[in-house]
Each structure stands twice: as C-alpha cells, then as structure tokens.
Amino acid sequence: MMEIESEFRDESLPEVKPVRRRKRRYKNNFFGQFIFCFICVFLVALFIYKDELKSFASGFFTANAKNQKWEISLPFSAKSQNILLMGVDVSENPERPFENTRSDSIYLVTVTPHAKNVNVISIPRDSKVYIHSRQNPDKINHAFAYGGIDASVKTIEQTLGVKIDHYIVVSNRALIEFIDAIGGVDIYIEKDMKYTDNTAKLHIDLQKGNQHLSGSEVEGYMRYRKDGLGDIGRIRRQQWFLNALAAKLKDPSVIIKIPEAIKSVSKYMQTDLSFYELAQYASLVKSTDLSNVKVAMLPGEPSQRGNVAYWILDPVGVQALVNKFVYEQTQEALDRPLEAGILYTANNEERAKNLSSELEAKGITVNLREIRYQSHDHIAIHNYDVSQETLDDLKNTIDEFKNKQIEYDAIGINKAAKDITIILAGS
C-alpha cells in the first residue's frame, strides 16, 4: 500500500459561510454543559465497546433524591436517528473556533433506540467526493471549510444516500483542553512517532511504549500519518485513544474534575440537539450493550495525484456497508462453516494455540499465522454476513472474545481468513 502524505495543504480556504442550521450552545447552564460534554464523550466512546462507561453513565443518571431513586427516561423517536459527529482542526482565531477549519474526524452514528442498536461508520477525511454546491471533486473534510455544517451534512447525505437527523461538532481545541483538565491519558504508543509540519503547526515526538500524554500530545498521536497507512492509521489510533479515554473515565478521581473541564471546552462545541434530546441519548447508555456496537470504515483504497492524497471510495462496498449499518438490511446466514484466522506475535503463541483449539471445537476452520508486529489486540470482521448471534456465542463462551475491540474490516488490513481475524498482540 502506498504511503499517504501526512497533510494536504491548501494555499487558502474560503471563509466559512454563515451556518443556517440551528445551533445551541450551553455556556451558562452548568447541568446543560455537563450533559452536552457527556453526550459527546458517550457517542464517541460507544466505538470502543467498554462496559466501564455504561457503569459510569448509570451512576450519573441514576441518583437518590430524598431517598427516592430517579432516572432520566424520555421517549425516543420511533425511527432510526442518524447523527453526524465531527471533530474539526484548530482555528487560527481562538475566539472563533470553527472559522476556516476542516473536519479531521467524521463519524456517522446510527441509533435505533427501540432495537437498542448503535452502528458507527467512520468516514476517512481524505475521501474524494463531490462537495455540495461545488463543481470539482475534493476531499470530504474540506466541506466544513467551504460551507460549515450545512455543506458537511449535505455532502455526506449525497455521498452515502442517507438522511442526517442531527449533528455534533467538536473542535480539536476541546480535545486538548479536556484531556489536560482531567490530567492527561495513558496510551500505549505502538511505534516511535516523530514528525514536524510547521505549516500545520504540528509537532509530534512520541516514543514507543506506555506513555502518559498531555492534550497536545494526544492530538499529535491521533493526527500522525507517516506510517504508510494514511487515514486508516489515523482512524485506528483514534479508536485506541478512545479505549484509553474510557479507562481514564472510570477513575472516580477524574469524575470530580469534569465541571472544570466543561468550563474550558464548552465554547468549542456545536450541536442542533436540544437539552432534552441530549438527555434522551444519555439515558440510552443504560440499556445499550456496548459490546454489540458495530464500527466500520468506508471501504476504498488510497490514490495520489501529485502532492494530493485521496481515499477513493469503493461504491459497491460503501453501499453494502450503508445497507447493513444504516438501513440494517439482513443477509442470509452462512451456509458453510465459519472461517477464522489468528494473527499472533511470538510471545503470544500459547494463547493463539489455545484459542485455535476452542474455535475448532465449535466447528470453525482456523488459520494460524505468526506475525512480527501488531499494535493492539482486536477482532476484525471481514464478512458482513457473520451474524450477531454467532458473535454473541463467541463472546459468551470464549474468553479471548470478551471485552475486545471489534471492527468491521472490509478492506482486509489484517486478514488471515475469509470471515474473522483475531489479532493477539499482547497489548
């Protein structure tokens, strides 16, 4: 796979047009601010399948008031809701954090409240698309710079053939200040990362191993792209970060720091959700099995023209993903034994052999392969036809499937079998 350049530089970007969509900000109401930040963290943290966040949310939204227990419980819409969640880069004007910025992280979150399903599509920022109201194709992350949230919403709707019901936009500055306010985050850095881009004001110098990162270091970790994987590597590191953030949030000493954290980041957030709508989604966490949340990246392949790197979307693969994740179309069950692969590093050989025996006992065909290096343990699903019932059975009966991050990988980055690959990296 060719190496994708770290940053595409525009000589200039047009000023952001006035945003016509409804925005609400919570600057003076502390409880509203807390709910707002919690929803942002909750929606993003759903991507990492950790039960700790469920316990945290349940503790916050279930309280004793005059010795009587109360809970937030509001009626949801009867239909699925598609929420656009975006993180934008840092504006040169600190007083106008969304001016002339591009979307670094783009997620489409589909919530089916009554079915208790949450599906997440990660949209690579380099995806080559036609931006709403512009003639020539461009990177999808430029839509926010050209026309704010309106252009971003309409571009994604036209690209994926979906209707976006709501949006949440968070500036990278919110991430930096929030992480600093809670005292930093512990993250396993999978490789030495050193990169400087003076134009983008990006300076990264991270060493391999377990590290305690500040807010600016976390930003560098998630924006690092000099590893030959481009957007793919960035998206995966965002997921590893969310893993670390969930571990941080379960610490009781961190919870008491949240009020001050909210004060510093509230101006860096935008949404068209009302307070009551935010409360509805917050209450959903109590009844959601986070381990069943499905996450996938839009399939495609890298391409480069001159100094411009693009992610060329696979239209057939994109439609199949949208059908499964947004429209929840079901496929026929597999008419053959499940095929699973196990990729393991040398020091995890015994784990791999034990796992192989457990899978084979279930009638699953297994391919074992030793690899020199992998960054994190996780499970990759390559075949969308693998049923949720099959995954539930594996999670309930095999320890190696419990509490592991699961990603739907139609691209085949770590593929050792047709259906599922389990990566055992030891971290």
GROMACS .gro file of C-alpha atoms in nm:
model
  427
    1MET     CA    1   0.000   0.000   0.000
    2MET     CA    2   0.148   0.334  -0.099
    3GLU     CA    3   0.237   0.582   0.169
    4ILE     CA    4  -0.002   0.870   0.201
    5GLU     CA    5   0.139   1.216   0.271
    6SER     CA    6   0.072   1.350   0.615
    7GLU     CA    7  -0.118   1.668   0.536
    8PHE     CA    8  -0.277   1.821   0.227
    9ARG     CA    9  -0.204   2.191   0.226
   10ASP     CA   10  -0.436   2.446   0.076
   11GLU     CA   11  -0.288   2.781  -0.013
   12SER     CA   12  -0.612   2.931   0.108
   13LEU     CA   13  -0.956   2.826   0.213
   14PRO     CA   14  -1.264   3.041   0.175
   15GLU     CA   15  -1.423   3.194   0.478
   16VAL     CA   16  -1.695   2.983   0.630
   17LYS     CA   17  -2.038   3.089   0.516
   18PRO     CA   18  -2.294   3.172   0.784
   19VAL     CA   19  -2.443   2.849   0.913
   20ARG     CA   20  -2.814   2.831   0.867
   21ARG     CA   21  -2.879   2.519   1.066
   22ARG     CA   22  -2.996   2.550   1.422
   23LYS     CA   23  -2.717   2.570   1.683
   24ARG     CA   24  -2.744   2.559   2.059
   25ARG     CA   25  -2.459   2.624   2.300
   26TYR     CA   26  -2.455   2.564   2.672
   27LYS     CA   27  -2.234   2.829   2.826
   28ASN     CA   28  -2.428   2.943   3.131
   29ASN     CA   29  -2.618   2.633   3.235
   30PHE     CA   30  -2.372   2.401   3.407
   31PHE     CA   31  -2.601   2.098   3.404
   32GLY     CA   32  -2.665   2.152   3.034
   33GLN     CA   33  -2.290   2.180   2.977
   34PHE     CA   34  -2.228   1.858   3.166
   35ILE     CA   35  -2.493   1.669   2.971
   36PHE     CA   36  -2.358   1.810   2.646
   37CYS     CA   37  -2.000   1.706   2.710
   38PHE     CA   38  -2.111   1.369   2.840
   39ILE     CA   39  -2.309   1.303   2.523
   40CYS     CA   40  -2.009   1.390   2.308
   41VAL     CA   41  -1.788   1.157   2.509
   42PHE     CA   42  -2.062   0.892   2.518
   43LEU     CA   43  -2.127   0.887   2.145
   44VAL     CA   44  -1.758   0.865   2.068
   45ALA     CA   45  -1.687   0.616   2.344
   46LEU     CA   46  -1.953   0.383   2.208
   47PHE     CA   47  -1.695   0.297   1.942
   48ILE     CA   48  -1.476   0.112   2.187
   49TYR     CA   49  -1.717  -0.139   2.346
   50LYS     CA   50  -1.624  -0.093   2.710
   51ASP     CA   51  -1.869  -0.175   2.989
   52GLU     CA   52  -1.696   0.070   3.224
   53LEU     CA   53  -1.863   0.366   3.051
   54LYS     CA   54  -2.202   0.203   3.094
   55SER     CA   55  -2.144   0.180   3.468
   56PHE     CA   56  -2.030   0.543   3.480
   57ALA     CA   57  -2.338   0.667   3.293
   58SER     CA   58  -2.574   0.459   3.502
   59GLY     CA   59  -2.421   0.603   3.815
   60PHE     CA   60  -2.466   0.958   3.691
   61PHE     CA   61  -2.820   0.928   3.561
   62THR     CA   62  -2.950   0.720   3.849
   63ALA     CA   63  -2.942   0.905   4.180
   64ASN     CA   64  -3.106   0.909   4.522
   65ALA     CA   65  -3.317   1.217   4.572
   66LYS     CA   66  -3.476   1.237   4.916
   67ASN     CA   67  -3.422   0.862   4.949
   68GLN     CA   68  -3.612   0.802   4.625
   69LYS     CA   69  -3.442   0.681   4.310
   70TRP     CA   70  -3.497   0.886   3.995
   71GLU     CA   71  -3.391   0.817   3.635
   72ILE     CA   72  -3.395   1.012   3.314
   73SER     CA   73  -3.630   0.827   3.082
   74LEU     CA   74  -3.773   1.012   2.783
   75PRO     CA   75  -3.950   0.879   2.472
   76PHE     CA   76  -3.734   0.829   2.163
   77SER     CA   77  -3.836   0.875   1.805
   78ALA     CA   78  -3.992   0.563   1.659
   79LYS     CA   79  -3.745   0.567   1.371
   80SER     CA   80  -3.369   0.537   1.349
   81GLN     CA   81  -3.168   0.853   1.404
   82ASN     CA   82  -2.852   0.934   1.206
   83ILE     CA   83  -2.616   1.165   1.396
   84LEU     CA   84  -2.313   1.324   1.232
   85LEU     CA   85  -2.027   1.352   1.480
   86MET     CA   86  -1.727   1.557   1.369
   87GLY     CA   87  -1.402   1.681   1.517
   88VAL     CA   88  -1.257   1.985   1.339
   89ASP     CA   89  -0.898   2.111   1.343
   90VAL     CA   90  -0.783   2.413   1.541
   91SER     CA   91  -0.880   2.754   1.408
   92GLU     CA   92  -0.622   3.033   1.387
   93ASN     CA   93  -0.877   3.256   1.561
   94PRO     CA   94  -0.927   3.127   1.920
   95GLU     CA   95  -1.239   3.343   1.956
   96ARG     CA   96  -1.400   3.178   1.651
   97PRO     CA   97  -1.301   2.812   1.684
   98PHE     CA   98  -1.499   2.694   1.379
   99GLU     CA   99  -1.374   2.953   1.131
  100ASN     CA  100  -1.177   2.822   0.830
  101THR     CA  101  -1.143   2.476   0.981
  102ARG     CA  102  -1.164   2.129   0.829
  103SER     CA  103  -1.310   1.813   0.976
  104ASP     CA  104  -1.030   1.585   1.098
  105SER     CA  105  -1.264   1.313   1.226
  106ILE     CA  106  -1.601   1.225   1.073
  107TYR     CA  107  -1.842   0.963   1.210
  108LEU     CA  108  -2.197   0.875   1.114
  109VAL     CA  109  -2.370   0.725   1.419
  110THR     CA  110  -2.698   0.541   1.358
  111VAL     CA  111  -2.909   0.482   1.668
  112THR     CA  112  -3.217   0.258   1.667
  113PRO     CA  113  -3.346   0.322   2.021
  114HIS     CA  114  -3.618   0.057   2.043
  115ALA     CA  115  -3.391  -0.210   1.895
  116LYS     CA  116  -3.105  -0.087   2.118
  117ASN     CA  117  -2.863  -0.085   1.822
  118VAL     CA  118  -2.582   0.164   1.769
  119ASN     CA  119  -2.382   0.146   1.446
  120VAL     CA  120  -2.087   0.372   1.363
  121ILE     CA  121  -1.940   0.446   1.019
  122SER     CA  122  -1.602   0.619   1.017
  123ILE     CA  123  -1.558   0.839   0.708
  124PRO     CA  124  -1.194   0.893   0.603
  125ARG     CA  125  -1.119   1.265   0.584
  126ASP     CA  126  -0.934   1.218   0.253
  127SER     CA  127  -1.237   1.061   0.079
  128LYS     CA  128  -1.269   1.206  -0.271
  129VAL     CA  129  -1.625   1.328  -0.321
  130TYR     CA  130  -1.830   1.600  -0.484
  131ILE     CA  131  -1.887   1.865  -0.219
  132HIS     CA  132  -2.233   2.018  -0.213
  133SER     CA  133  -2.264   2.328  -0.439
  134ARG     CA  134  -1.912   2.288  -0.583
  135GLN     CA  135  -1.826   2.163  -0.931
  136ASN     CA  136  -1.498   1.975  -0.885
  137PRO     CA  137  -1.431   1.675  -0.658
  138ASP     CA  138  -1.238   1.742  -0.340
  139LYS     CA  139  -1.157   1.589  -0.003
  140ILE     CA  140  -1.465   1.544   0.211
  141ASN     CA  141  -1.303   1.721   0.507
  142HIS     CA  142  -1.295   2.047   0.306
  143ALA     CA  143  -1.673   2.065   0.308
  144PHE     CA  144  -1.672   2.221   0.656
  145ALA     CA  145  -1.425   2.489   0.545
  146TYR     CA  146  -1.629   2.571   0.235
  147GLY     CA  147  -1.972   2.584   0.393
  148GLY     CA  148  -1.970   2.487   0.759
  149ILE     CA  149  -2.204   2.224   0.894
  150ASP     CA  150  -2.457   2.277   0.614
  151ALA     CA  151  -2.209   2.178   0.344
  152SER     CA  152  -2.081   1.884   0.551
  153VAL     CA  153  -2.429   1.746   0.615
  154LYS     CA  154  -2.545   1.780   0.254
  155THR     CA  155  -2.220   1.636   0.114
  156ILE     CA  156  -2.239   1.326   0.333
  157GLU     CA  157  -2.610   1.282   0.263
  158GLN     CA  158  -2.546   1.294  -0.112
  159THR     CA  159  -2.239   1.067  -0.092
  160LEU     CA  160  -2.397   0.793   0.120
  161GLY     CA  161  -2.763   0.829   0.025
  162VAL     CA  162  -2.876   0.883   0.384
  163LYS     CA  163  -3.066   1.146   0.581
  164ILE     CA  164  -2.875   1.306   0.869
  165ASP     CA  165  -3.107   1.399   1.154
  166HIS     CA  166  -2.867   1.575   1.392
  167TYR     CA  167  -2.506   1.678   1.430
  168ILE     CA  168  -2.244   1.735   1.699
  169VAL     CA  169  -1.924   1.924   1.611
  170VAL     CA  170  -1.626   1.947   1.845
  171SER     CA  171  -1.309   2.149   1.788
  172ASN     CA  172  -0.971   1.982   1.839
  173ARG     CA  173  -0.908   2.255   2.096
  174ALA     CA  174  -1.184   2.099   2.307
  175LEU     CA  175  -0.998   1.768   2.297
  176ILE     CA  176  -0.668   1.928   2.402
  177GLU     CA  177  -0.815   2.126   2.690
  178PHE     CA  178  -1.042   1.845   2.807
  179ILE     CA  179  -0.752   1.597   2.826
  180ASP     CA  180  -0.536   1.849   3.012
  181ALA     CA  181  -0.822   1.925   3.253
  182ILE     CA  182  -0.859   1.557   3.351
  183GLY     CA  183  -0.485   1.518   3.399
  184GLY     CA  184  -0.379   1.351   3.072
  185VAL     CA  185  -0.431   0.998   2.942
  186ASP     CA  186  -0.220   0.681   2.949
  187ILE     CA  187  -0.180   0.532   2.600
  188TYR     CA  188   0.034   0.253   2.458
  189ILE     CA  189   0.232   0.404   2.168
  190GLU     CA  190   0.287   0.128   1.914
  191LYS     CA  191   0.592   0.285   1.747
  192ASP     CA  192   0.822   0.586   1.766
  193MET     CA  193   0.639   0.882   1.612
  194LYS     CA  194   0.835   1.189   1.506
  195TYR     CA  195   0.704   1.442   1.259
  196THR     CA  196   0.706   1.821   1.214
  197ASP     CA  197   0.480   2.026   0.989
  198ASN     CA  198   0.534   2.395   1.055
  199THR     CA  199   0.259   2.495   0.812
  200ALA     CA  200   0.002   2.291   1.002
  201LYS     CA  201   0.164   2.383   1.337
  202LEU     CA  202   0.202   2.014   1.409
  203HIS     CA  203   0.499   1.884   1.610
  204ILE     CA  204   0.497   1.517   1.708
  205ASP     CA  205   0.768   1.347   1.911
  206LEU     CA  206   0.641   1.032   2.084
  207GLN     CA  207   0.833   0.723   2.191
  208LYS     CA  208   0.715   0.364   2.168
  209GLY     CA  209   0.574   0.213   2.488
  210ASN     CA  210   0.327   0.304   2.762
  211GLN     CA  211   0.318   0.684   2.782
  212HIS     CA  212   0.124   0.946   2.977
  213LEU     CA  213   0.014   1.204   2.721
  214SER     CA  214  -0.099   1.563   2.755
  215GLY     CA  215  -0.377   1.707   2.541
  216SER     CA  216  -0.143   1.833   2.268
  217GLU     CA  217   0.043   1.500   2.266
  218VAL     CA  218  -0.288   1.314   2.227
  219GLU     CA  219  -0.370   1.536   1.930
  220GLY     CA  220  -0.032   1.453   1.774
  221TYR     CA  221  -0.084   1.081   1.834
  222MET     CA  222  -0.420   1.085   1.657
  223ARG     CA  223  -0.300   1.304   1.368
  224TYR     CA  224   0.020   1.111   1.295
  225ARG     CA  225   0.011   0.971   0.940
  226LYS     CA  226   0.369   0.883   0.842
  227ASP     CA  227   0.323   0.509   0.869
  228GLY     CA  228   0.215   0.414   0.517
  229LEU     CA  229  -0.149   0.377   0.622
  230GLY     CA  230  -0.265   0.739   0.596
  231ASP     CA  231  -0.627   0.781   0.706
  232ILE     CA  232  -0.653   0.415   0.802
  233GLY     CA  233  -0.376   0.451   1.060
  234ARG     CA  234  -0.524   0.773   1.195
  235ILE     CA  235  -0.869   0.621   1.238
  236ARG     CA  236  -0.731   0.319   1.419
  237ARG     CA  237  -0.528   0.539   1.653
  238GLN     CA  238  -0.842   0.740   1.728
  239GLN     CA  239  -1.002   0.413   1.837
  240TRP     CA  240  -0.704   0.319   2.057
  241PHE     CA  241  -0.724   0.665   2.215
  242LEU     CA  242  -1.094   0.618   2.291
  243ASN     CA  243  -1.001   0.292   2.459
  244ALA     CA  244  -0.758   0.480   2.682
  245LEU     CA  245  -1.012   0.755   2.749
  246ALA     CA  246  -1.270   0.502   2.870
  247ALA     CA  247  -1.014   0.361   3.113
  248LYS     CA  248  -0.947   0.714   3.240
  249LEU     CA  249  -1.316   0.797   3.284
  250LYS     CA  250  -1.376   0.504   3.516
  251ASP     CA  251  -1.139   0.658   3.772
  252PRO     CA  252  -1.351   0.828   4.045
  253SER     CA  253  -1.083   1.096   4.090
  254VAL     CA  254  -1.139   1.205   3.729
  255ILE     CA  255  -1.516   1.248   3.763
  256ILE     CA  256  -1.475   1.536   4.008
  257LYS     CA  257  -1.259   1.719   3.752
  258ILE     CA  258  -1.530   1.721   3.487
  259PRO     CA  259  -1.701   2.050   3.595
  260GLU     CA  260  -1.379   2.247   3.539
  261ALA     CA  261  -1.317   2.058   3.216
  262ILE     CA  262  -1.660   2.163   3.088
  263LYS     CA  263  -1.595   2.529   3.160
  264SER     CA  264  -1.286   2.521   2.940
  265VAL     CA  265  -1.432   2.337   2.641
  266SER     CA  266  -1.800   2.438   2.612
  267LYS     CA  267  -1.729   2.714   2.358
  268TYR     CA  268  -1.561   2.462   2.131
  269MET     CA  269  -1.879   2.260   2.068
  270GLN     CA  270  -2.180   2.296   1.837
  271THR     CA  271  -2.497   2.090   1.805
  272ASP     CA  272  -2.854   2.115   1.683
  273LEU     CA  273  -2.974   1.882   1.959
  274SER     CA  274  -3.177   2.038   2.239
  275PHE     CA  275  -3.102   1.971   2.604
  276TYR     CA  276  -3.389   1.724   2.627
  277GLU     CA  277  -3.277   1.540   2.315
  278LEU     CA  278  -2.925   1.515   2.458
  279ALA     CA  279  -3.070   1.375   2.779
  280GLN     CA  280  -3.257   1.113   2.578
  281TYR     CA  281  -2.938   0.988   2.418
  282ALA     CA  282  -2.758   0.996   2.750
  283SER     CA  283  -3.022   0.772   2.905
  284LEU     CA  284  -2.979   0.524   2.619
  285VAL     CA  285  -2.639   0.421   2.754
  286LYS     CA  286  -2.801   0.242   3.047
  287SER     CA  287  -2.978  -0.007   2.822
  288THR     CA  288  -2.718  -0.042   2.547
  289ASP     CA  289  -2.488  -0.343   2.530
  290LEU     CA  290  -2.172  -0.159   2.426
  291SER     CA  291  -2.005  -0.481   2.315
  292ASN     CA  292  -2.264  -0.510   2.038
  293VAL     CA  293  -2.191  -0.170   1.884
  294LYS     CA  294  -2.078  -0.217   1.524
  295VAL     CA  295  -1.798   0.003   1.385
  296ALA     CA  296  -1.661   0.018   1.031
  297MET     CA  297  -1.470   0.249   0.798
  298LEU     CA  298  -1.591   0.335   0.449
  299PRO     CA  299  -1.411   0.089   0.218
  300GLY     CA  300  -1.183   0.211  -0.060
  301GLU     CA  301  -0.818   0.241  -0.150
  302PRO     CA  302  -0.551   0.515  -0.145
  303SER     CA  303  -0.460   0.715  -0.452
  304GLN     CA  304  -0.228   1.007  -0.503
  305ARG     CA  305  -0.213   1.274  -0.771
  306GLY     CA  306   0.095   1.490  -0.734
  307ASN     CA  307   0.110   1.604  -0.373
  308VAL     CA  308  -0.259   1.538  -0.309
  309ALA     CA  309  -0.355   1.212  -0.136
  310TYR     CA  310  -0.709   1.079  -0.167
  311TRP     CA  311  -0.911   0.788  -0.037
  312ILE     CA  312  -1.104   0.654  -0.336
  313LEU     CA  313  -1.430   0.508  -0.214
  314ASP     CA  314  -1.546   0.168  -0.335
  315PRO     CA  315  -1.908   0.236  -0.440
  316VAL     CA  316  -2.020  -0.126  -0.411
  317GLY     CA  317  -1.855  -0.171  -0.072
  318VAL     CA  318  -1.989   0.163   0.054
  319GLN     CA  319  -2.344   0.069  -0.046
  320ALA     CA  320  -2.315  -0.269   0.124
  321LEU     CA  321  -2.190  -0.102   0.443
  322VAL     CA  322  -2.466   0.161   0.440
  323ASN     CA  323  -2.727  -0.110   0.382
  324LYS     CA  324  -2.605  -0.300   0.688
  325PHE     CA  325  -2.518  -0.016   0.925
  326VAL     CA  326  -2.780   0.249   0.839
  327TYR     CA  327  -3.069   0.056   0.687
  328GLU     CA  328  -2.990  -0.263   0.883
  329GLN     CA  329  -3.066  -0.494   0.597
  330THR     CA  330  -3.013  -0.855   0.694
  331GLN     CA  331  -2.833  -1.114   0.485
  332GLU     CA  332  -2.885  -1.486   0.470
  333ALA     CA  333  -2.696  -1.695   0.725
  334LEU     CA  334  -2.371  -1.858   0.616
  335ASP     CA  335  -2.425  -2.194   0.450
  336ARG     CA  336  -2.075  -2.316   0.538
  337PRO     CA  337  -1.851  -2.340   0.845
  338LEU     CA  338  -1.716  -2.010   0.974
  339GLU     CA  339  -1.355  -1.938   0.871
  340ALA     CA  340  -1.137  -1.762   1.130
  341GLY     CA  341  -0.776  -1.653   1.126
  342ILE     CA  342  -0.546  -1.584   1.422
  343LEU     CA  343  -0.256  -1.343   1.384
  344TYR     CA  344  -0.020  -1.357   1.679
  345THR     CA  345   0.320  -1.225   1.783
  346ALA     CA  346   0.584  -1.472   1.902
  347ASN     CA  347   0.521  -1.414   2.272
  348ASN     CA  348   0.150  -1.493   2.224
  349GLU     CA  349   0.191  -1.833   2.058
  350GLU     CA  350   0.044  -2.026   2.351
  351ARG     CA  351  -0.262  -1.800   2.360
  352ALA     CA  352  -0.308  -1.848   1.986
  353LYS     CA  353  -0.292  -2.228   2.009
  354ASN     CA  354  -0.542  -2.238   2.295
  355LEU     CA  355  -0.779  -2.009   2.105
  356SER     CA  356  -0.743  -2.221   1.793
  357SER     CA  357  -0.845  -2.532   1.986
  358GLU     CA  358  -1.153  -2.358   2.129
  359LEU     CA  359  -1.264  -2.238   1.786
  360GLU     CA  360  -1.209  -2.573   1.619
  361ALA     CA  361  -1.418  -2.737   1.891
  362LYS     CA  362  -1.706  -2.522   1.764
  363GLY     CA  363  -1.659  -2.646   1.409
  364ILE     CA  364  -1.479  -2.331   1.293
  365THR     CA  365  -1.199  -2.360   1.038
  366VAL     CA  366  -0.887  -2.186   1.178
  367ASN     CA  367  -0.578  -2.046   1.009
  368LEU     CA  368  -0.286  -1.970   1.246
  369ARG     CA  369  -0.019  -1.725   1.137
  370GLU     CA  370   0.270  -1.575   1.332
  371ILE     CA  371   0.348  -1.211   1.260
  372ARG     CA  372   0.640  -0.992   1.357
  373TYR     CA  373   0.444  -0.694   1.483
  374GLN     CA  374   0.094  -0.573   1.568
  375SER     CA  375  -0.006  -0.272   1.772
  376HIS     CA  376  -0.309  -0.384   1.974
  377ASP     CA  377  -0.531  -0.682   2.041
  378HIS     CA  378  -0.856  -0.663   1.846
  379ILE     CA  379  -1.101  -0.862   1.635
  380ALA     CA  380  -1.163  -0.782   1.268
  381ILE     CA  381  -1.485  -0.889   1.094
  382HIS     CA  382  -1.434  -0.915   0.717
  383ASN     CA  383  -1.765  -1.069   0.616
  384TYR     CA  384  -2.081  -0.866   0.684
  385ASP     CA  385  -2.285  -1.189   0.671
  386VAL     CA  386  -2.140  -1.309   1.002
  387SER     CA  387  -2.447  -1.292   1.225
  388GLN     CA  388  -2.475  -1.114   1.558
  389GLU     CA  389  -2.589  -1.444   1.709
  390THR     CA  390  -2.258  -1.604   1.608
  391LEU     CA  391  -2.059  -1.317   1.761
  392ASP     CA  392  -2.266  -1.330   2.080
  393ASP     CA  393  -2.199  -1.702   2.114
  394LEU     CA  394  -1.823  -1.649   2.074
  395LYS     CA  395  -1.822  -1.363   2.325
  396ASN     CA  396  -2.017  -1.565   2.579
  397THR     CA  397  -1.811  -1.882   2.554
  398ILE     CA  398  -1.454  -1.783   2.461
  399ASP     CA  399  -1.250  -1.556   2.687
  400GLU     CA  400  -1.041  -1.412   2.402
  401PHE     CA  401  -1.359  -1.261   2.253
  402LYS     CA  402  -1.468  -1.085   2.571
  403ASN     CA  403  -1.413  -0.707   2.604
  404LYS     CA  404  -1.205  -0.687   2.287
  405GLN     CA  405  -1.242  -0.406   2.040
  406ILE     CA  406  -1.427  -0.529   1.731
  407GLU     CA  407  -1.401  -0.354   1.398
  408TYR     CA  408  -1.566  -0.438   1.068
  409ASP     CA  409  -1.276  -0.452   0.823
  410ALA     CA  410  -1.396  -0.495   0.466
  411ILE     CA  411  -1.061  -0.361   0.341
  412GLY     CA  412  -0.867  -0.656   0.478
  413ILE     CA  413  -0.583  -0.475   0.656
  414ASN     CA  414  -0.534  -0.766   0.898
  415LYS     CA  415  -0.692  -1.055   0.715
  416ALA     CA  416  -0.597  -1.416   0.780
  417ALA     CA  417  -0.929  -1.578   0.689
  418LYS     CA  418  -1.245  -1.512   0.492
  419ASP     CA  419  -1.476  -1.422   0.782
  420ILE     CA  420  -1.298  -1.320   1.104
  421THR     CA  421  -0.942  -1.247   1.215
  422ILE     CA  422  -0.838  -1.232   1.581
  423ILE     CA  423  -0.521  -1.029   1.643
  424LEU     CA  424  -0.318  -1.122   1.952
  425ALA     CA  425  -0.053  -0.856   2.002
  426GLY     CA  426  -0.030  -0.864   2.380
  427SER     CA  427  -0.141  -0.505   2.433
   0.00000   0.00000   0.00000
